[in-house]
Short mmCIF file of C-alpha atoms and ligand atoms in Angstrom, two decimals:
data_model
loop_
_atom_site.label_atom_id
_atom_site.label_comp_id
_atom_site.label_asym_id
_atom_site.label_seq_id
_atom_site.Cartn_x
_atom_site.Cartn_y
_atom_site.Cartn_z
CA MET A 1 47.71 80.52 151.71
CA ILE A 2 50.38 79.23 149.35
CA LEU A 3 50.62 81.06 146.03
CA VAL A 4 53.06 80.61 143.13
CA LEU A 5 53.97 83.37 140.67
CA LEU A 6 54.91 81.78 137.36
CA GLY A 7 56.38 83.66 134.43
CA PRO A 8 59.49 84.26 132.34
CA PRO A 9 62.41 86.37 133.61
CA GLY A 10 61.30 89.99 133.61
CA ALA A 11 57.57 89.21 133.80
CA GLY A 12 57.38 91.15 137.06
CA LYS A 13 57.30 88.31 139.59
CA GLY A 14 59.59 90.06 142.07
CA THR A 15 57.89 93.46 141.68
CA HIS A 16 54.39 92.06 142.21
CA ALA A 17 55.41 89.59 144.92
CA ASN A 18 56.70 92.58 146.89
CA LEU A 19 53.47 94.50 146.37
CA LEU A 20 51.24 91.52 147.27
CA GLU A 21 53.41 90.71 150.26
CA THR A 22 52.65 94.04 151.92
CA LYS A 23 49.00 94.22 150.83
CA ARG A 24 48.05 90.68 151.79
CA SER A 25 50.45 89.91 154.65
CA LEU A 26 52.16 87.04 152.87
CA VAL A 27 55.87 86.21 152.99
CA LYS A 28 57.79 86.14 149.72
CA LEU A 29 60.11 83.19 149.09
CA SER A 30 62.37 83.90 146.11
CA THR A 31 64.84 81.18 145.18
CA GLY A 32 66.72 83.72 143.02
CA ASP A 33 67.19 85.98 146.09
CA MET A 34 68.24 83.01 148.25
CA LEU A 35 70.78 81.88 145.66
CA ARG A 36 72.18 85.42 145.25
CA ALA A 37 72.51 85.64 149.05
CA ALA A 38 74.46 82.36 149.04
CA VAL A 39 76.70 83.70 146.24
CA ALA A 40 77.32 86.93 148.18
CA ALA A 41 78.09 84.98 151.35
CA GLY A 42 80.58 82.83 149.43
CA THR A 43 79.19 79.54 150.72
CA GLU A 44 79.93 76.29 148.90
CA LEU A 45 76.38 76.24 147.56
CA GLY A 46 76.84 79.83 146.39
CA ARG A 47 80.07 79.04 144.56
CA LYS A 48 78.39 76.11 142.81
CA ALA A 49 75.32 78.16 141.87
CA SER A 50 77.08 81.30 140.66
CA VAL A 51 78.73 79.63 137.65
CA ILE A 52 75.38 78.23 136.53
CA MET A 53 73.48 81.48 137.15
CA GLU A 54 75.98 83.50 135.13
CA ARG A 55 75.32 81.21 132.19
CA GLY A 56 71.57 81.74 132.55
CA GLN A 57 70.88 78.08 133.25
CA LEU A 58 68.90 76.52 136.05
CA VAL A 59 70.70 75.30 139.16
CA PRO A 60 70.02 71.64 140.09
CA ASP A 61 66.56 70.87 141.43
CA GLU A 62 67.82 69.42 144.73
CA ILE A 63 69.55 72.70 145.64
CA VAL A 64 66.45 74.89 145.28
CA ILE A 65 64.14 72.25 146.75
CA GLY A 66 66.40 72.18 149.82
CA LEU A 67 66.30 75.98 150.11
CA ILE A 68 62.50 76.07 149.90
CA ALA A 69 62.08 73.20 152.40
CA GLU A 70 64.20 75.10 154.94
CA ARG A 71 62.05 78.22 154.61
CA LEU A 72 58.77 76.35 154.85
CA ASP A 73 60.06 74.81 158.08
CA ALA A 74 61.04 78.20 159.44
CA GLY A 75 57.31 79.02 159.18
CA SER A 76 55.54 82.12 158.00
CA LYS A 77 55.06 85.26 160.06
CA GLY A 78 52.21 86.22 157.76
CA GLU A 79 49.21 84.40 156.41
CA GLY A 80 51.24 82.20 154.07
CA PHE A 81 53.81 82.33 151.29
CA ILE A 82 54.20 83.74 147.80
CA LEU A 83 56.70 81.68 145.85
CA ASP A 84 58.63 83.80 143.34
CA GLY A 85 60.74 81.85 140.83
CA PHE A 86 59.97 78.42 142.30
CA PRO A 87 59.01 75.89 141.01
CA ARG A 88 60.77 76.16 137.63
CA THR A 89 60.72 72.49 136.55
CA ILE A 90 58.15 69.71 136.74
CA ALA A 91 60.41 67.91 139.24
CA GLN A 92 60.37 71.02 141.46
CA ALA A 93 56.58 71.27 141.16
CA GLU A 94 56.20 67.64 142.22
CA ALA A 95 58.62 68.20 145.10
CA LEU A 96 56.59 71.23 146.20
CA ASP A 97 53.37 69.20 146.24
CA ARG A 98 55.19 66.62 148.37
CA LEU A 99 56.73 69.18 150.74
CA LEU A 100 53.36 70.83 151.30
CA ALA A 101 51.53 67.50 151.79
CA GLU A 102 54.12 66.50 154.40
CA ARG A 103 53.29 69.71 156.22
CA GLY A 104 49.54 69.14 156.02
CA THR A 105 48.86 71.87 153.47
CA THR A 106 48.41 72.31 149.71
CA LEU A 107 49.13 74.83 147.00
CA ASP A 108 46.16 77.19 146.66
CA GLY A 109 46.91 78.50 143.20
CA VAL A 110 49.30 79.75 140.57
CA ILE A 111 49.24 83.13 138.85
CA GLU A 112 50.72 82.90 135.37
CA MET A 113 52.15 86.29 134.36
CA GLN A 114 51.86 86.67 130.58
CA VAL A 115 54.16 89.03 128.72
CA ASP A 116 55.57 89.34 125.19
CA ASP A 117 59.19 88.30 124.64
CA GLU A 118 60.21 91.70 123.24
CA ALA A 119 59.17 93.42 126.46
CA LEU A 120 61.19 91.01 128.62
CA VAL A 121 64.62 91.92 127.33
CA GLU A 122 63.87 95.63 127.72
CA ARG A 123 62.59 95.09 131.27
CA ILE A 124 65.61 93.05 132.28
CA VAL A 125 68.41 95.18 130.85
CA GLY A 126 66.90 98.27 132.53
CA ARG A 127 66.42 96.63 135.92
CA PHE A 128 68.33 97.76 139.05
CA THR A 129 67.77 97.52 142.79
CA CYS A 130 68.64 99.47 145.90
CA ALA A 131 71.84 98.01 147.40
CA ASN A 132 70.55 98.69 150.91
CA CYS A 133 66.87 97.67 151.00
CA GLY A 134 66.48 95.72 147.76
CA GLU A 135 63.68 97.88 146.35
CA GLY A 136 63.36 97.26 142.61
CA TYR A 137 63.56 99.95 139.92
CA HIS A 138 63.80 100.34 136.16
CA ASP A 139 65.67 102.88 133.99
CA SER A 140 62.48 103.74 132.06
CA PHE A 141 59.48 102.16 133.79
CA MET A 142 60.14 102.64 137.50
CA GLN A 143 62.56 105.45 138.25
CA THR A 144 63.34 106.76 141.72
CA LYS A 145 61.33 109.90 142.57
CA VAL A 146 64.53 111.82 143.33
CA PRO A 147 67.26 110.84 140.86
CA GLY A 148 69.84 108.59 142.50
CA VAL A 149 68.00 108.27 145.85
CA CYS A 150 66.01 105.20 146.91
CA ASP A 151 62.32 106.08 147.54
CA ARG A 152 62.08 103.60 150.35
CA CYS A 153 65.27 103.99 152.38
CA GLY A 154 67.13 107.03 151.01
CA SER A 155 70.22 105.05 150.03
CA THR A 156 72.22 106.31 147.06
CA GLU A 157 73.74 102.95 146.17
CA PHE A 158 72.20 100.69 143.58
CA VAL A 159 73.14 97.36 142.04
CA ARG A 160 72.54 95.59 138.76
CA ARG A 161 72.56 91.81 138.46
CA ARG A 162 75.46 90.24 136.57
CA ASP A 163 73.04 88.05 134.63
CA ASP A 164 70.84 90.99 133.54
CA ASN A 165 72.45 91.51 130.15
CA GLU A 166 71.05 90.75 126.74
CA GLU A 167 73.21 87.68 126.10
CA VAL A 168 72.43 85.89 129.36
CA VAL A 169 68.76 86.88 129.11
CA ARG A 170 68.51 84.89 125.88
CA SER A 171 69.77 81.76 127.69
CA ARG A 172 67.40 82.40 130.60
CA LEU A 173 64.48 82.66 128.17
CA GLU A 174 65.53 79.40 126.52
CA ALA A 175 65.66 77.72 129.92
CA TYR A 176 62.21 79.14 130.68
CA TYR A 177 60.60 77.80 127.51
CA ALA A 178 62.29 74.39 127.72
CA GLN A 179 61.97 73.69 131.44
CA THR A 180 59.46 76.03 133.07
CA GLU A 181 56.69 76.64 130.54
CA PRO A 182 55.45 73.01 130.85
CA LEU A 183 54.31 73.97 134.36
CA ILE A 184 51.47 75.99 132.78
CA GLY A 185 49.86 72.75 131.57
CA TYR A 186 50.73 70.97 134.81
CA TYR A 187 48.82 73.51 136.89
CA LYS A 188 46.04 74.01 134.34
CA ARG A 189 45.22 70.31 134.57
CA GLN A 190 44.97 70.68 138.36
CA GLY A 191 42.59 73.62 137.95
CA LYS A 192 45.03 75.85 139.83
CA LEU A 193 46.07 78.32 137.10
CA VAL A 194 44.91 81.94 136.80
CA SER A 195 46.49 84.00 134.01
CA VAL A 196 47.16 87.73 134.17
CA ASP A 197 48.27 89.91 131.26
CA THR A 198 51.27 91.93 132.49
CA MET A 199 51.92 94.03 129.39
CA SER A 200 50.41 97.16 130.97
CA GLU A 201 52.09 99.48 133.44
CA ILE A 202 52.88 98.20 136.94
CA ASP A 203 50.04 100.32 138.44
CA VAL A 204 47.54 98.65 136.10
CA VAL A 205 48.90 95.13 136.54
CA HIS A 206 48.85 95.35 140.35
CA PRO A 207 45.03 95.45 140.77
CA ALA A 208 44.72 92.57 138.27
CA MET A 209 47.17 90.56 140.40
CA MET A 210 45.15 91.38 143.55
CA GLN A 211 42.00 90.18 141.80
CA ALA A 212 43.68 86.94 140.76
CA LEU A 213 44.95 86.38 144.31
CA ASP A 214 41.51 87.02 145.79
CA ALA A 215 39.87 84.67 143.24
CA ILE A 216 42.32 81.92 144.26
CA LYS A 217 41.69 82.66 147.94
CA SER A 218 37.90 82.49 147.69
CA LYS A 219 38.12 79.27 145.67
CA SER A 220 40.28 77.58 148.29
CA VAL A 221 37.86 78.71 151.02
CA GLU A 222 34.89 77.21 149.11
CA THR A 223 36.56 73.83 148.79
CA PRO A 224 38.38 73.18 152.06
CA GLY A 225 40.86 70.31 152.28
P1 ADP B 301 60.99 89.06 137.47
O1 ADP B 301 61.08 88.92 138.97
O2 ADP B 301 59.80 88.34 136.90
O3 ADP B 301 62.24 88.69 136.77
P2 ADP B 301 60.90 91.96 137.99
O4 ADP B 301 59.74 92.10 138.91
O5 ADP B 301 62.25 92.07 138.57
O6 ADP B 301 60.74 90.60 137.14
O7 ADP B 301 60.72 93.03 136.82
C1 ADP B 301 61.75 93.23 135.86
C2 ADP B 301 61.93 94.71 135.60
O8 ADP B 301 60.79 95.18 134.88
C3 ADP B 301 62.02 95.57 136.85
O9 ADP B 301 62.98 96.58 136.60
C4 ADP B 301 60.63 96.18 137.02
O10 ADP B 301 60.69 97.47 137.57
C5 ADP B 301 60.14 96.21 135.59
N1 ADP B 301 58.70 95.91 135.51
C6 ADP B 301 58.00 95.04 136.24
N2 ADP B 301 56.70 95.02 135.86
C7 ADP B 301 56.60 95.90 134.85
C8 ADP B 301 55.51 96.34 134.03
N3 ADP B 301 54.27 95.89 134.18
N4 ADP B 301 55.80 97.23 133.08
C9 ADP B 301 57.05 97.68 132.93
N5 ADP B 301 58.11 97.32 133.68
C10 ADP B 301 57.89 96.45 134.62
P1 ADP B 302 64.40 85.95 136.97
O1 ADP B 302 63.04 85.48 137.26
O2 ADP B 302 64.53 87.41 136.89
O3 ADP B 302 64.97 85.23 135.79
P2 ADP B 302 65.54 84.82 139.43
O4 ADP B 302 66.10 85.77 140.38
O5 ADP B 302 64.28 84.14 139.78
O6 ADP B 302 65.46 85.56 138.05
O7 ADP B 302 66.63 83.68 139.11
C1 ADP B 302 67.96 83.99 138.78
C2 ADP B 302 68.72 82.71 138.49
O8 ADP B 302 68.76 81.90 139.66
C3 ADP B 302 68.11 81.82 137.41
O9 ADP B 302 68.53 82.19 136.11
C4 ADP B 302 68.66 80.44 137.83
O10 ADP B 302 69.99 80.27 137.44
C5 ADP B 302 68.61 80.52 139.34
N1 ADP B 302 67.33 80.05 139.90
C6 ADP B 302 66.42 80.78 140.60
N2 ADP B 302 65.37 80.04 140.96
C7 ADP B 302 65.61 78.79 140.48
C8 ADP B 302 64.88 77.56 140.49
N3 ADP B 302 63.69 77.46 141.10
N4 ADP B 302 65.44 76.49 139.88
C9 ADP B 302 66.65 76.56 139.29
N5 ADP B 302 67.37 77.69 139.22
C10 ADP B 302 66.86 78.80 139.80
ZN1 ZN B 303 66.47 101.38 149.47
#
């Protein structure tokens, strides 16, 4: 199964992709994570991307399309992929359709994660992750059980993203509304969109995401090919 999580920065794509990944044996492909890995590794691609990411703009389509193509070719160890943060432009969506068709498969569905703008900034400026295992947390909404210790791996080192500040978030939201939001109509017209309200707590949103995933799954089983 190939599933896309679509939503503005801070909607909870990463958080819920991680939860669905374990529950439904899918593999998460996050272009944001891939780009940050390239930045950390200091590759040429990473150097090119980091300047753009720090401004809160989108990196060129061909870069992220290339990253996704590589991962699709590497295959999935699970029952398919959850795409987190890709596609983000119509050109990327069209490229994805093409990449999947070339591999004899299609996109099963898209979950649109709906959230109010005011909540996004608060979610993003409070976000941090474990430096060792990448588990995601939030200053107010998702604290570690023991202060300063990762629930998952016990590490005491955490990181915050350089672009997770109020100023850059504004640019990222602008980029979302100008370049990514049109994908809602694109997928609606294809009958592939399921919307989930993500204004409630993570524990409440998670079952709604599972329901949306299962609805997409049963629909793609009913209409094979
Ligand atoms: P995205 O990948 O869409 O940018 P994240 O999954 O990283 O978003 O979530 C952003 C921040 O908001 C994280 O710190 C996460 O813990 C927190 N968060 C995610 N979902 C919710 C929610 N439903 N309510 C409150 N905070 C949330
Ligand atoms: P979030 O969803 O929290 O905004 P991501 O981790 O998905 O953040 O993306 C971080 C940054 O990486 C984006 O602001 C953008 O610069 C770049 N990026 C990630 N995915 C894409 C993509 N599909 N197309 C273009 N740029 C991307
Ligand atoms: Zn950890």
